[in-house]
Short mmCIF file of C-alpha atoms and ligand atoms in Angstrom, two decimals:
data_model
loop_
_atom_site.label_atom_id
_atom_site.label_comp_id
_atom_site.label_asym_id
_atom_site.label_seq_id
_atom_site.Cartn_x
_atom_site.Cartn_y
_atom_site.Cartn_z
CA PRO A 1 24.78 9.01 -29.72
CA ALA A 2 23.58 5.43 -29.36
CA THR A 3 26.13 2.97 -30.62
CA GLU A 4 25.77 -0.52 -31.99
CA ARG A 5 26.87 -3.25 -29.59
CA THR A 6 26.74 -6.93 -28.38
CA ILE A 7 24.66 -7.43 -25.57
CA GLN A 8 25.25 -9.94 -22.71
CA ILE A 9 22.48 -12.24 -23.36
CA PRO A 10 21.28 -13.75 -19.66
CA SER A 11 22.86 -17.62 -19.21
CA LYS A 12 19.00 -19.00 -19.07
CA VAL A 13 18.53 -18.07 -22.62
CA LYS A 14 20.76 -18.91 -24.26
CA GLU A 15 19.34 -21.92 -25.44
CA LYS A 16 16.61 -20.38 -27.24
CA ILE A 17 18.99 -18.12 -28.94
CA ASP A 18 20.81 -18.64 -32.19
CA PRO A 19 24.83 -18.60 -31.49
CA ASN A 20 25.55 -18.01 -34.91
CA LYS A 21 23.43 -14.54 -34.51
CA GLN A 22 24.55 -11.42 -33.61
CA TYR A 23 22.30 -10.11 -31.25
CA SER A 24 22.66 -6.14 -31.30
CA THR A 25 21.15 -3.35 -29.77
CA GLU A 26 21.49 0.43 -29.26
CA ARG A 27 20.49 0.65 -25.76
CA GLY A 28 23.60 2.42 -25.28
CA SER A 29 23.49 1.53 -21.36
CA GLU A 30 25.21 -1.61 -20.08
CA LYS A 31 23.42 -0.74 -16.90
CA ASP A 32 20.84 -3.20 -15.49
CA HIS A 33 16.99 -1.46 -15.80
CA LEU A 34 15.12 -0.86 -12.86
CA TYR A 35 11.38 0.51 -13.11
CA ILE A 36 10.25 2.69 -10.25
CA VAL A 37 6.66 4.03 -9.39
CA VAL A 38 6.44 7.21 -7.15
CA ILE A 39 3.79 7.28 -4.59
CA GLY A 40 2.39 9.24 -1.67
CA HIS A 41 -0.25 11.92 -1.02
CA VAL A 42 -1.40 14.42 -2.79
CA ASP A 43 1.15 17.67 -2.34
CA ALA A 44 3.65 15.37 -0.54
CA GLY A 45 6.05 16.97 -3.00
CA LYS A 46 6.52 13.85 -5.66
CA SER A 47 6.84 15.81 -8.89
CA THR A 48 8.92 18.51 -7.24
CA LEU A 49 11.38 15.88 -6.05
CA MET A 50 11.49 13.94 -8.98
CA GLY A 51 11.62 17.10 -11.55
CA ARG A 52 14.50 18.38 -9.10
CA LEU A 53 16.63 15.10 -9.27
CA LEU A 54 16.35 15.08 -13.01
CA CYS A 55 17.48 18.66 -13.01
CA GLU A 56 20.40 17.66 -10.59
CA LEU A 57 21.74 14.70 -12.79
CA GLY A 58 21.62 17.10 -15.47
CA GLU A 59 18.55 15.22 -17.35
CA VAL A 60 16.79 18.62 -17.92
CA SER A 61 18.25 21.10 -20.45
CA GLN A 62 19.23 24.49 -19.60
CA ARG A 63 16.96 26.05 -22.05
CA THR A 64 14.03 24.10 -20.36
CA LEU A 65 14.74 24.85 -16.89
CA HIS A 66 15.42 28.60 -17.89
CA LYS A 67 12.10 28.75 -19.48
CA TYR A 68 10.73 27.23 -16.61
CA GLU A 69 12.42 29.49 -14.29
CA GLN A 70 10.81 32.64 -15.99
CA GLU A 71 7.31 31.21 -16.20
CA SER A 72 7.39 30.22 -12.70
CA LYS A 73 8.45 34.01 -11.84
CA LYS A 74 6.13 35.28 -13.80
CA ILE A 75 2.97 33.98 -11.93
CA GLY A 76 5.14 33.89 -8.50
CA LYS A 77 5.41 30.53 -7.96
CA GLN A 78 8.93 29.73 -8.59
CA SER A 79 8.62 26.35 -6.41
CA PHE A 80 6.68 25.06 -9.43
CA MET A 81 9.64 25.01 -11.80
CA TYR A 82 10.85 21.59 -10.54
CA ALA A 83 7.16 19.91 -10.78
CA TRP A 84 7.06 21.30 -14.61
CA VAL A 85 9.90 19.42 -15.68
CA LEU A 86 7.68 16.32 -15.12
CA ASP A 87 5.19 17.03 -17.36
CA GLU A 88 7.36 18.20 -19.77
CA THR A 89 8.98 14.69 -19.80
CA GLY A 90 5.62 13.40 -20.36
CA GLU A 91 4.33 15.54 -22.95
CA GLU A 92 7.14 15.57 -24.58
CA ARG A 93 7.46 11.81 -25.31
CA VAL A 94 7.85 10.40 -28.47
CA ARG A 95 5.24 10.04 -30.91
CA GLY A 96 3.28 12.91 -29.86
CA ILE A 97 1.00 10.80 -28.17
CA THR A 98 -0.25 11.11 -24.32
CA MET A 99 0.33 8.17 -22.48
CA ASP A 100 -1.15 7.36 -18.76
CA VAL A 101 2.29 6.13 -17.61
CA GLY A 102 4.34 9.16 -18.70
CA ARG A 103 7.91 8.36 -18.48
CA ALA A 104 10.99 10.02 -17.44
CA GLN A 105 14.67 8.47 -16.55
CA PHE A 106 17.82 9.08 -14.97
CA GLU A 107 20.95 6.82 -14.22
CA THR A 108 22.56 5.66 -10.78
CA LYS A 109 26.01 4.38 -10.59
CA THR A 110 24.91 0.70 -11.32
CA LYS A 111 21.58 1.22 -13.06
CA LYS A 112 19.35 3.12 -15.45
CA VAL A 113 16.00 3.87 -13.54
CA ILE A 114 12.83 4.47 -15.37
CA ILE A 115 10.22 6.39 -13.57
CA LEU A 116 6.61 5.01 -14.40
CA ASP A 117 3.65 7.21 -14.06
CA ALA A 118 5.12 10.55 -13.61
CA PRO A 119 2.92 11.70 -10.81
CA GLY A 120 0.38 14.51 -10.88
CA HIS A 121 -2.66 12.82 -12.97
CA ALA A 122 -5.95 13.95 -12.10
CA ASP A 123 -7.19 10.24 -11.62
CA PHE A 124 -4.08 8.93 -10.24
CA ILE A 125 -5.08 5.52 -8.73
CA PRO A 126 -5.92 3.86 -12.11
CA ASN A 127 -2.72 4.65 -13.41
CA MET A 128 -0.73 4.13 -10.46
CA ILE A 129 -2.03 0.42 -10.93
CA THR A 130 -0.91 0.48 -14.35
CA GLY A 131 2.69 1.85 -13.42
CA ALA A 132 2.83 -0.37 -10.19
CA GLY A 133 1.84 -3.30 -11.97
CA GLN A 134 4.75 -2.82 -14.18
CA ALA A 135 7.39 -1.48 -11.21
CA ASP A 136 10.05 -3.08 -9.44
CA VAL A 137 10.77 -1.09 -6.61
CA ALA A 138 8.57 1.88 -5.11
CA LEU A 139 9.33 5.28 -3.91
CA LEU A 140 7.20 6.71 -1.23
CA VAL A 141 7.00 10.51 -0.82
CA VAL A 142 5.84 12.05 2.69
CA ASP A 143 5.19 15.30 3.52
CA ALA A 144 7.50 15.50 6.79
CA THR A 145 5.74 19.32 7.70
CA ARG A 146 3.85 18.96 11.20
CA GLY A 147 0.56 18.46 10.61
CA GLU A 148 0.66 17.03 7.10
CA PHE A 149 2.37 14.05 7.47
CA GLU A 150 -0.06 13.16 9.65
CA SER A 151 -2.99 14.19 7.40
CA GLY A 152 -1.90 11.86 4.73
CA PHE A 153 -1.23 9.29 7.03
CA GLU A 154 -4.94 9.13 8.58
CA LEU A 155 -7.37 6.73 7.19
CA GLY A 156 -8.49 8.55 4.01
CA GLY A 157 -4.84 10.13 3.16
CA GLN A 158 -3.18 8.26 0.42
CA THR A 159 0.01 7.16 1.96
CA ARG A 160 -1.69 4.51 3.33
CA GLU A 161 -3.72 3.24 0.32
CA HIS A 162 -0.98 3.49 -1.78
CA ALA A 163 1.55 1.92 0.33
CA LEU A 164 -1.18 -1.01 0.73
CA LEU A 165 -1.46 -1.09 -2.97
CA VAL A 166 1.87 -1.02 -4.35
CA ARG A 167 2.38 -4.51 -1.79
CA SER A 168 -0.51 -5.72 -3.35
CA LEU A 169 0.95 -5.53 -6.47
CA GLY A 170 3.99 -7.42 -5.38
CA ILE A 171 6.31 -4.52 -4.65
CA SER A 172 8.19 -5.59 -1.70
CA GLN A 173 11.03 -2.86 -2.08
CA LEU A 174 10.31 0.81 -0.76
CA THR A 175 12.28 3.99 -0.10
CA VAL A 176 10.44 5.85 1.71
CA ALA A 177 11.62 10.06 0.95
CA VAL A 178 10.96 11.86 4.34
CA ASN A 179 10.37 15.24 2.06
CA LYS A 180 9.99 18.86 3.16
CA LEU A 181 12.12 17.99 6.04
CA ASP A 182 13.21 21.66 5.38
CA THR A 183 10.04 22.79 7.05
CA ALA A 184 10.93 20.95 10.45
CA ASN A 185 14.32 22.75 10.53
CA TRP A 186 15.73 19.43 9.54
CA SER A 187 14.80 18.07 12.85
CA GLU A 188 16.11 14.29 13.85
CA GLU A 189 13.10 14.18 16.15
CA ARG A 190 10.63 14.78 13.81
CA PHE A 191 12.66 12.33 11.12
CA ASN A 192 12.29 9.50 13.87
CA GLU A 193 8.64 10.29 14.53
CA ILE A 194 7.75 9.89 11.35
CA LEU A 195 10.04 6.75 10.95
CA ASN A 196 8.22 4.84 13.70
CA LYS A 197 4.82 5.41 12.41
CA LEU A 198 5.51 4.32 9.24
CA LYS A 199 7.53 1.28 10.17
CA LEU A 200 4.65 -0.05 12.22
CA PHE A 201 2.26 0.43 8.98
CA LEU A 202 4.44 -0.71 6.94
CA LYS A 203 5.02 -4.10 8.67
CA GLN A 204 1.10 -4.79 9.12
CA ALA A 205 1.39 -4.09 5.20
CA GLY A 206 3.80 -7.17 4.45
CA PHE A 207 6.88 -5.11 3.78
CA LYS A 208 10.11 -6.67 5.44
CA GLU A 209 11.84 -4.17 7.30
CA SER A 210 14.94 -4.70 5.62
CA ASP A 211 13.46 -4.04 2.81
CA VAL A 212 12.50 0.13 3.77
CA THR A 213 14.91 2.28 3.43
CA PHE A 214 14.14 6.04 4.82
CA VAL A 215 15.86 8.67 3.79
CA PRO A 216 15.04 12.59 5.11
CA CYS A 217 15.58 14.76 1.97
CA SER A 218 13.86 18.11 0.62
CA GLY A 219 12.54 18.32 -3.36
CA LEU A 220 12.58 22.14 -3.11
CA THR A 221 15.96 22.53 -1.58
CA GLY A 222 17.38 19.57 -3.14
CA GLU A 223 19.40 18.62 0.23
CA ASN A 224 20.25 15.11 0.08
CA LEU A 225 19.17 14.13 -3.53
CA VAL A 226 21.98 13.43 -5.09
CA LYS A 227 24.88 14.65 -3.05
CA PRO A 228 25.51 13.81 0.80
CA PRO A 229 23.48 16.46 3.08
CA THR A 230 25.20 20.27 3.43
CA GLU A 231 22.57 21.36 6.15
CA LEU A 232 24.55 21.68 8.86
CA GLU A 233 21.35 20.12 10.93
CA LEU A 234 21.14 17.14 8.95
CA CYS A 235 24.89 16.79 8.83
CA LYS A 236 24.68 16.51 12.69
CA TRP A 237 22.49 13.27 12.80
CA TYR A 238 22.28 11.97 9.23
CA LYS A 239 25.05 9.62 8.08
CA GLY A 240 23.54 7.40 6.00
CA PRO A 241 23.32 7.76 1.93
CA CYS A 242 21.61 10.14 -0.06
CA LEU A 243 18.41 9.25 -2.18
CA LEU A 244 20.20 8.28 -5.41
CA ASP A 245 22.48 5.98 -3.57
CA VAL A 246 19.49 4.17 -1.62
CA ILE A 247 17.94 3.65 -5.09
CA ASP A 248 21.07 2.66 -6.37
CA GLN A 249 20.96 -0.23 -3.51
CA CYS A 250 17.47 -1.69 -4.69
CA ASN A 251 18.01 -5.34 -6.32
CA VAL A 252 16.84 -5.83 -9.75
CA PRO A 253 14.45 -8.63 -9.50
CA VAL A 254 15.11 -11.90 -11.46
CA ARG A 255 13.63 -11.55 -14.74
CA PRO A 256 11.51 -15.07 -15.88
CA VAL A 257 12.87 -14.90 -19.28
CA ALA A 258 12.93 -18.87 -19.83
CA LYS A 259 8.97 -18.83 -19.17
CA PRO A 260 6.72 -18.47 -22.47
CA LEU A 261 6.17 -15.02 -23.95
CA ARG A 262 3.73 -12.76 -22.16
CA ILE A 263 3.73 -8.72 -23.09
CA THR A 264 0.68 -6.93 -21.65
CA ILE A 265 -0.48 -4.01 -24.00
CA ASN A 266 -0.50 -0.75 -22.50
CA ASP A 267 -0.73 1.48 -25.17
CA ILE A 268 -1.44 1.30 -29.05
CA PHE A 269 -0.27 3.78 -31.69
CA LYS A 270 0.40 4.18 -35.45
CA GLY A 271 3.83 3.57 -36.47
CA THR A 272 5.52 5.34 -39.10
CA GLY A 273 5.87 2.71 -41.54
CA THR A 274 3.37 -0.28 -42.62
CA GLY A 275 1.85 -1.85 -39.67
CA PHE A 276 1.18 -0.35 -35.96
CA CYS A 277 2.82 -0.61 -32.72
CA VAL A 278 1.93 -1.51 -29.32
CA ALA A 279 3.87 -0.69 -26.09
CA GLY A 280 3.85 -2.74 -23.14
CA ARG A 281 6.27 -4.56 -20.67
CA ILE A 282 7.73 -8.02 -21.19
CA GLU A 283 6.54 -10.16 -18.20
CA ASN A 284 7.95 -13.03 -19.41
CA GLY A 285 10.08 -14.46 -21.89
CA VAL A 286 12.33 -13.19 -24.80
CA LEU A 287 11.10 -11.47 -27.78
CA ASN A 288 13.20 -11.17 -30.95
CA LYS A 289 12.36 -9.57 -34.35
CA GLY A 290 11.02 -11.75 -36.85
CA ASP A 291 9.12 -13.76 -34.04
CA LYS A 292 5.58 -14.98 -34.44
CA VAL A 293 2.94 -13.85 -31.57
CA LEU A 294 -0.50 -14.92 -30.23
CA VAL A 295 -2.96 -11.59 -30.05
CA CYS A 296 -4.96 -12.72 -27.44
CA PRO A 297 -7.52 -12.84 -26.24
CA ILE A 298 -8.61 -12.76 -30.11
CA LYS A 299 -6.22 -15.85 -30.88
CA GLU A 300 -4.57 -14.09 -34.13
CA ILE A 301 -1.17 -14.14 -35.40
CA ALA A 302 0.91 -11.49 -35.74
CA GLU A 303 4.72 -10.73 -37.10
CA VAL A 304 6.89 -8.70 -35.04
CA LYS A 305 8.50 -6.20 -37.81
CA GLY A 306 10.17 -4.18 -34.99
CA ILE A 307 11.23 -3.47 -31.30
CA SER A 308 12.23 -0.42 -29.39
CA ILE A 309 13.25 0.02 -25.80
CA ASN A 310 13.57 3.13 -24.29
CA ASP A 311 12.81 4.45 -28.02
CA LEU A 312 15.76 2.76 -29.38
CA SER A 313 15.53 0.04 -32.09
CA SER A 314 16.66 -3.49 -30.94
CA ASN A 315 16.72 -7.00 -32.40
CA VAL A 316 15.64 -8.67 -28.91
CA ALA A 317 14.28 -7.99 -25.65
CA PHE A 318 13.62 -9.63 -22.82
CA ALA A 319 11.51 -10.26 -19.54
CA GLY A 320 11.25 -6.80 -18.07
CA ASP A 321 12.27 -4.59 -20.66
CA GLN A 322 9.25 -2.20 -21.49
CA VAL A 323 8.85 -2.15 -25.05
CA SER A 324 7.59 -0.82 -28.24
CA VAL A 325 6.65 -3.59 -30.79
CA THR A 326 5.89 -2.95 -34.42
CA LEU A 327 3.33 -5.60 -35.43
CA SER A 328 2.33 -6.54 -38.99
CA GLY A 329 -0.65 -9.19 -40.31
CA VAL A 330 -3.42 -8.24 -37.53
CA ASP A 331 -5.69 -5.37 -38.05
CA ILE A 332 -5.28 -2.19 -35.69
CA GLN A 333 -8.85 -2.14 -34.89
CA ASN A 334 -9.13 -5.27 -33.36
CA VAL A 335 -6.40 -4.77 -30.82
CA ALA A 336 -6.93 -2.91 -27.44
CA VAL A 337 -5.42 -2.44 -24.55
CA GLY A 338 -4.98 -5.01 -22.00
CA PHE A 339 -4.66 -7.36 -24.45
CA VAL A 340 -1.69 -10.18 -24.62
CA LEU A 341 0.83 -11.04 -27.05
CA SER A 342 1.59 -14.56 -26.26
CA ASP A 343 3.77 -17.34 -26.89
CA PRO A 344 1.72 -19.14 -29.80
CA VAL A 345 2.30 -22.74 -28.29
CA GLN A 346 2.34 -22.15 -24.91
CA GLN A 347 -0.51 -19.74 -24.75
CA VAL A 348 -2.11 -17.47 -22.23
CA PRO A 349 -4.87 -18.68 -20.78
CA VAL A 350 -8.10 -16.44 -21.73
CA SER A 351 -11.37 -16.91 -19.30
CA SER A 352 -14.28 -14.77 -18.33
CA ARG A 353 -14.33 -16.65 -14.61
CA PHE A 354 -11.82 -17.14 -12.06
CA GLU A 355 -11.30 -17.86 -8.34
CA ALA A 356 -9.28 -15.44 -6.17
CA ARG A 357 -8.15 -14.74 -2.61
CA LEU A 358 -8.85 -11.43 -1.74
CA VAL A 359 -7.81 -9.16 0.64
CA VAL A 360 -10.50 -6.40 1.57
CA PHE A 361 -9.26 -3.41 2.38
CA ASN A 362 -11.98 -0.71 2.32
CA VAL A 363 -15.74 -1.20 1.77
CA LYS A 364 -18.81 1.17 2.96
CA VAL A 365 -21.09 -1.79 2.69
CA PRO A 366 -19.81 -5.32 3.48
CA ILE A 367 -19.22 -7.42 0.16
CA THR A 368 -22.28 -9.82 -0.66
CA LYS A 369 -22.71 -12.42 -3.44
CA GLY A 370 -23.23 -10.51 -6.96
CA TYR A 371 -21.33 -7.35 -5.80
CA PRO A 372 -20.77 -5.16 -8.91
CA VAL A 373 -17.22 -3.88 -8.94
CA LEU A 374 -14.49 -2.68 -11.73
CA ILE A 375 -11.11 -4.85 -11.87
CA HIS A 376 -8.15 -3.54 -13.00
CA HIS A 377 -5.63 -6.52 -14.35
CA GLN A 378 -2.55 -4.76 -15.55
CA SER A 379 -3.90 -2.19 -17.90
CA LEU A 380 -7.23 -3.58 -18.23
CA VAL A 381 -10.03 -1.96 -16.67
CA GLU A 382 -13.62 -4.33 -16.95
CA SER A 383 -16.62 -4.30 -15.07
CA ALA A 384 -17.34 -7.81 -13.08
CA ASN A 385 -19.00 -9.31 -10.21
CA ILE A 386 -18.14 -11.60 -7.49
CA VAL A 387 -20.52 -14.18 -7.82
CA LYS A 388 -19.52 -16.63 -5.34
CA LEU A 389 -18.01 -16.19 -1.75
CA LYS A 390 -16.12 -19.82 -1.31
CA ALA A 391 -14.50 -19.18 2.20
CA LEU A 392 -13.55 -16.84 5.00
CA LEU A 393 -9.77 -17.11 5.80
CA ASN A 394 -7.64 -16.25 8.85
CA LYS A 395 -5.18 -13.68 7.55
CA SER A 396 -2.16 -14.68 9.08
CA THR A 397 -2.31 -18.25 8.85
CA GLY A 398 -4.48 -18.66 5.60
CA GLU A 399 -6.77 -21.47 7.55
CA VAL A 400 -10.52 -21.35 6.76
CA LEU A 401 -12.55 -19.70 9.39
CA LYS A 402 -15.80 -19.71 7.64
CA LYS A 403 -17.44 -21.82 4.25
CA LYS A 404 -19.70 -20.03 2.31
CA PRO A 405 -19.64 -16.67 4.41
CA ARG A 406 -22.77 -14.62 3.79
CA CYS A 407 -20.55 -11.37 3.79
CA LEU A 408 -17.11 -9.75 3.59
CA GLY A 409 -16.11 -6.68 5.71
CA ASN A 410 -12.97 -4.67 5.86
CA ASN A 411 -9.72 -6.41 6.53
CA SER A 412 -10.87 -9.54 5.66
CA VAL A 413 -9.22 -12.51 3.77
CA ALA A 414 -11.61 -14.75 1.50
CA VAL A 415 -11.38 -16.69 -1.30
CA VAL A 416 -13.88 -15.92 -4.34
CA ASP A 417 -15.34 -16.49 -7.59
CA ILE A 418 -15.21 -13.65 -10.03
CA GLU A 419 -17.10 -13.17 -13.17
CA VAL A 420 -15.84 -10.64 -15.85
CA CYS A 421 -18.05 -9.19 -18.51
CA ARG A 422 -16.17 -10.77 -21.14
CA PRO A 423 -12.89 -13.09 -21.57
CA ILE A 424 -9.42 -11.59 -20.78
CA CYS A 425 -5.98 -12.86 -20.61
CA ILE A 426 -5.37 -13.85 -16.72
CA GLU A 427 -2.69 -16.53 -15.13
CA ARG A 428 -2.63 -18.13 -12.11
CA TYR A 429 -0.59 -16.03 -9.35
CA LYS A 430 1.83 -18.80 -8.95
CA ASP A 431 2.54 -19.44 -12.83
CA VAL A 432 2.90 -15.48 -13.91
CA LYS A 433 2.90 -13.06 -11.02
CA GLU A 434 2.33 -10.10 -12.52
CA LEU A 435 -0.73 -11.58 -14.61
CA GLY A 436 -2.08 -13.33 -11.29
CA ARG A 437 -2.57 -10.16 -9.72
CA VAL A 438 -6.23 -7.87 -9.67
CA MET A 439 -7.28 -5.18 -7.59
CA LEU A 440 -11.08 -4.33 -7.24
CA ARG A 441 -12.47 -0.44 -7.02
CA VAL A 442 -15.90 0.68 -6.85
CA ALA A 443 -16.85 4.41 -7.19
CA GLY A 444 -13.13 5.43 -7.66
CA VAL A 445 -11.88 3.64 -4.26
CA THR A 446 -9.77 0.45 -4.09
CA ILE A 447 -11.77 -1.99 -2.32
CA ALA A 448 -9.78 -5.42 -2.47
CA ALA A 449 -7.00 -6.70 -3.73
CA GLY A 450 -6.73 -10.45 -5.25
CA LEU A 451 -4.40 -13.28 -6.15
CA ILE A 452 -5.60 -15.32 -9.28
CA THR A 453 -5.71 -19.14 -7.93
CA ASP A 454 -7.60 -20.74 -10.14
CA ILE A 455 -9.37 -20.39 -13.77
CA TYR A 456 -12.18 -21.60 -15.29
CA ASN A 457 -13.11 -22.92 -18.76
CA THR A 458 -15.75 -20.70 -19.98
P1 GDP B 1 3.08 16.23 -5.43
O1 GDP B 1 1.17 16.70 -5.35
O2 GDP B 1 2.93 15.23 -4.60
O3 GDP B 1 3.38 16.05 -6.91
O4 GDP B 1 3.29 17.84 -5.00
P2 GDP B 1 4.04 19.00 -5.51
O5 GDP B 1 5.45 18.49 -6.03
O6 GDP B 1 3.45 19.69 -6.70
O7 GDP B 1 4.33 19.69 -4.34
C1 GDP B 1 3.25 20.38 -3.58
C2 GDP B 1 3.86 21.74 -2.95
O8 GDP B 1 4.63 21.32 -1.80
C3 GDP B 1 4.38 22.53 -3.97
O9 GDP B 1 3.75 23.68 -3.85
C4 GDP B 1 5.85 22.65 -3.64
O10 GDP B 1 6.36 23.54 -3.84
C5 GDP B 1 6.18 22.05 -2.14
N1 GDP B 1 7.25 21.59 -1.99
C6 GDP B 1 7.44 20.57 -2.39
N2 GDP B 1 8.69 20.08 -2.16
C7 GDP B 1 9.01 20.89 -1.02
C8 GDP B 1 10.08 20.83 -0.11
O11 GDP B 1 10.92 19.95 0.06
N3 GDP B 1 9.99 21.65 0.74
C9 GDP B 1 9.04 22.60 1.03
N4 GDP B 1 9.21 23.15 1.74
N5 GDP B 1 7.80 22.60 0.12
C10 GDP B 1 8.09 21.80 -1.23
#
């Protein structure tokens, strides 16, 4: 049971906080929160791995586990029982509403780890963008089975696209679970083969070698997930930490608590009492119960009636926290996913036209002036057009290669202007990283990622 306690207020926000007031929370954990997104090719074993991990850590009740064991035996697919654990955590989520980003959590020695975007959704990428937009670190799961790693890694496989996406969304720390190594007899040679191929690619994708850790494991057998390995073949050559300890060693990014408040809304629902709730992540700043916030882009003032973090109520929440906020003073009908709760004085910019520096991954037809796209900005999806191609840049130096190029092909880097069908809340990347990134998609394929470099008054 959770107990009231005084929390450690980061020193940077002390000046904003009334020293005579007792701030308390029922978080029940003093551990740092680390948000993780799980990525990888379909069937790499993501759900099985995370399900097994949660079971090993006692996060799943014996009763639930027993139920799944029986059901999975019945259909002759016993290996499914772990994958179901994650679905259940998603479904059982409080308030009876389904969210795109399902959540499950577990603890390591020093951290409380929240899994964003339980994998296994039908249309994974848009959800993954939302999940990854809120994550601190990523876990990339690859299937070590001969032939399977190769097909997931080849062009068209999701291993590459996911890794590129999370890096473009600003995630720099990556743990790679070299999974299903049971199918390769725990071969060191196979492990190294995968490691070498991925190392090269990840470096090109912009990950620093020191920020990437590889762990051999099996989600199905549970090997090397939360305890040191016991398989003789693996013990012979692997002396590193288990998956849980690798996750524990990830750094929690510095939370921008002293900057003006920004909360991106990724879910809206009716609360129990008066008012309604919005869920989202505090990108910047501090939120106190009783605060007045500006709902943008509609620019209406709302009052914060309650805050909860991981479903426990709290009087205060900081940048980095995933919160549900009960609001009053605005009509639920007027609020939509993708809106931002902003500091009323230092407001979030609202515009329908901005300049971005794009990295083009994958286009069938080169991008030309007027090119229609869907932009993903946090949890928002809107139609937009690339209205101006301003400059083609050198990929590594950023130097202008050509002004006003006629088109942009694969793997190019360019400065463009984008016009969205309606005004949205955006920031320049240099001001607020999380609100300064966009992904561009066409017909279900991510074609480019961009950083917002300028915002025009519209
Ligand atoms: P996801 O699509 O990445 O979430 O993959 P799943 O977790 O649904 O797993 C896909 C298939 O691989 C299922 O049939 C699992 O039973 C199987 N699988 C998952 N992990 C392992 C593993 O570590 N070893 C073996 N041999 N099979 C696994």
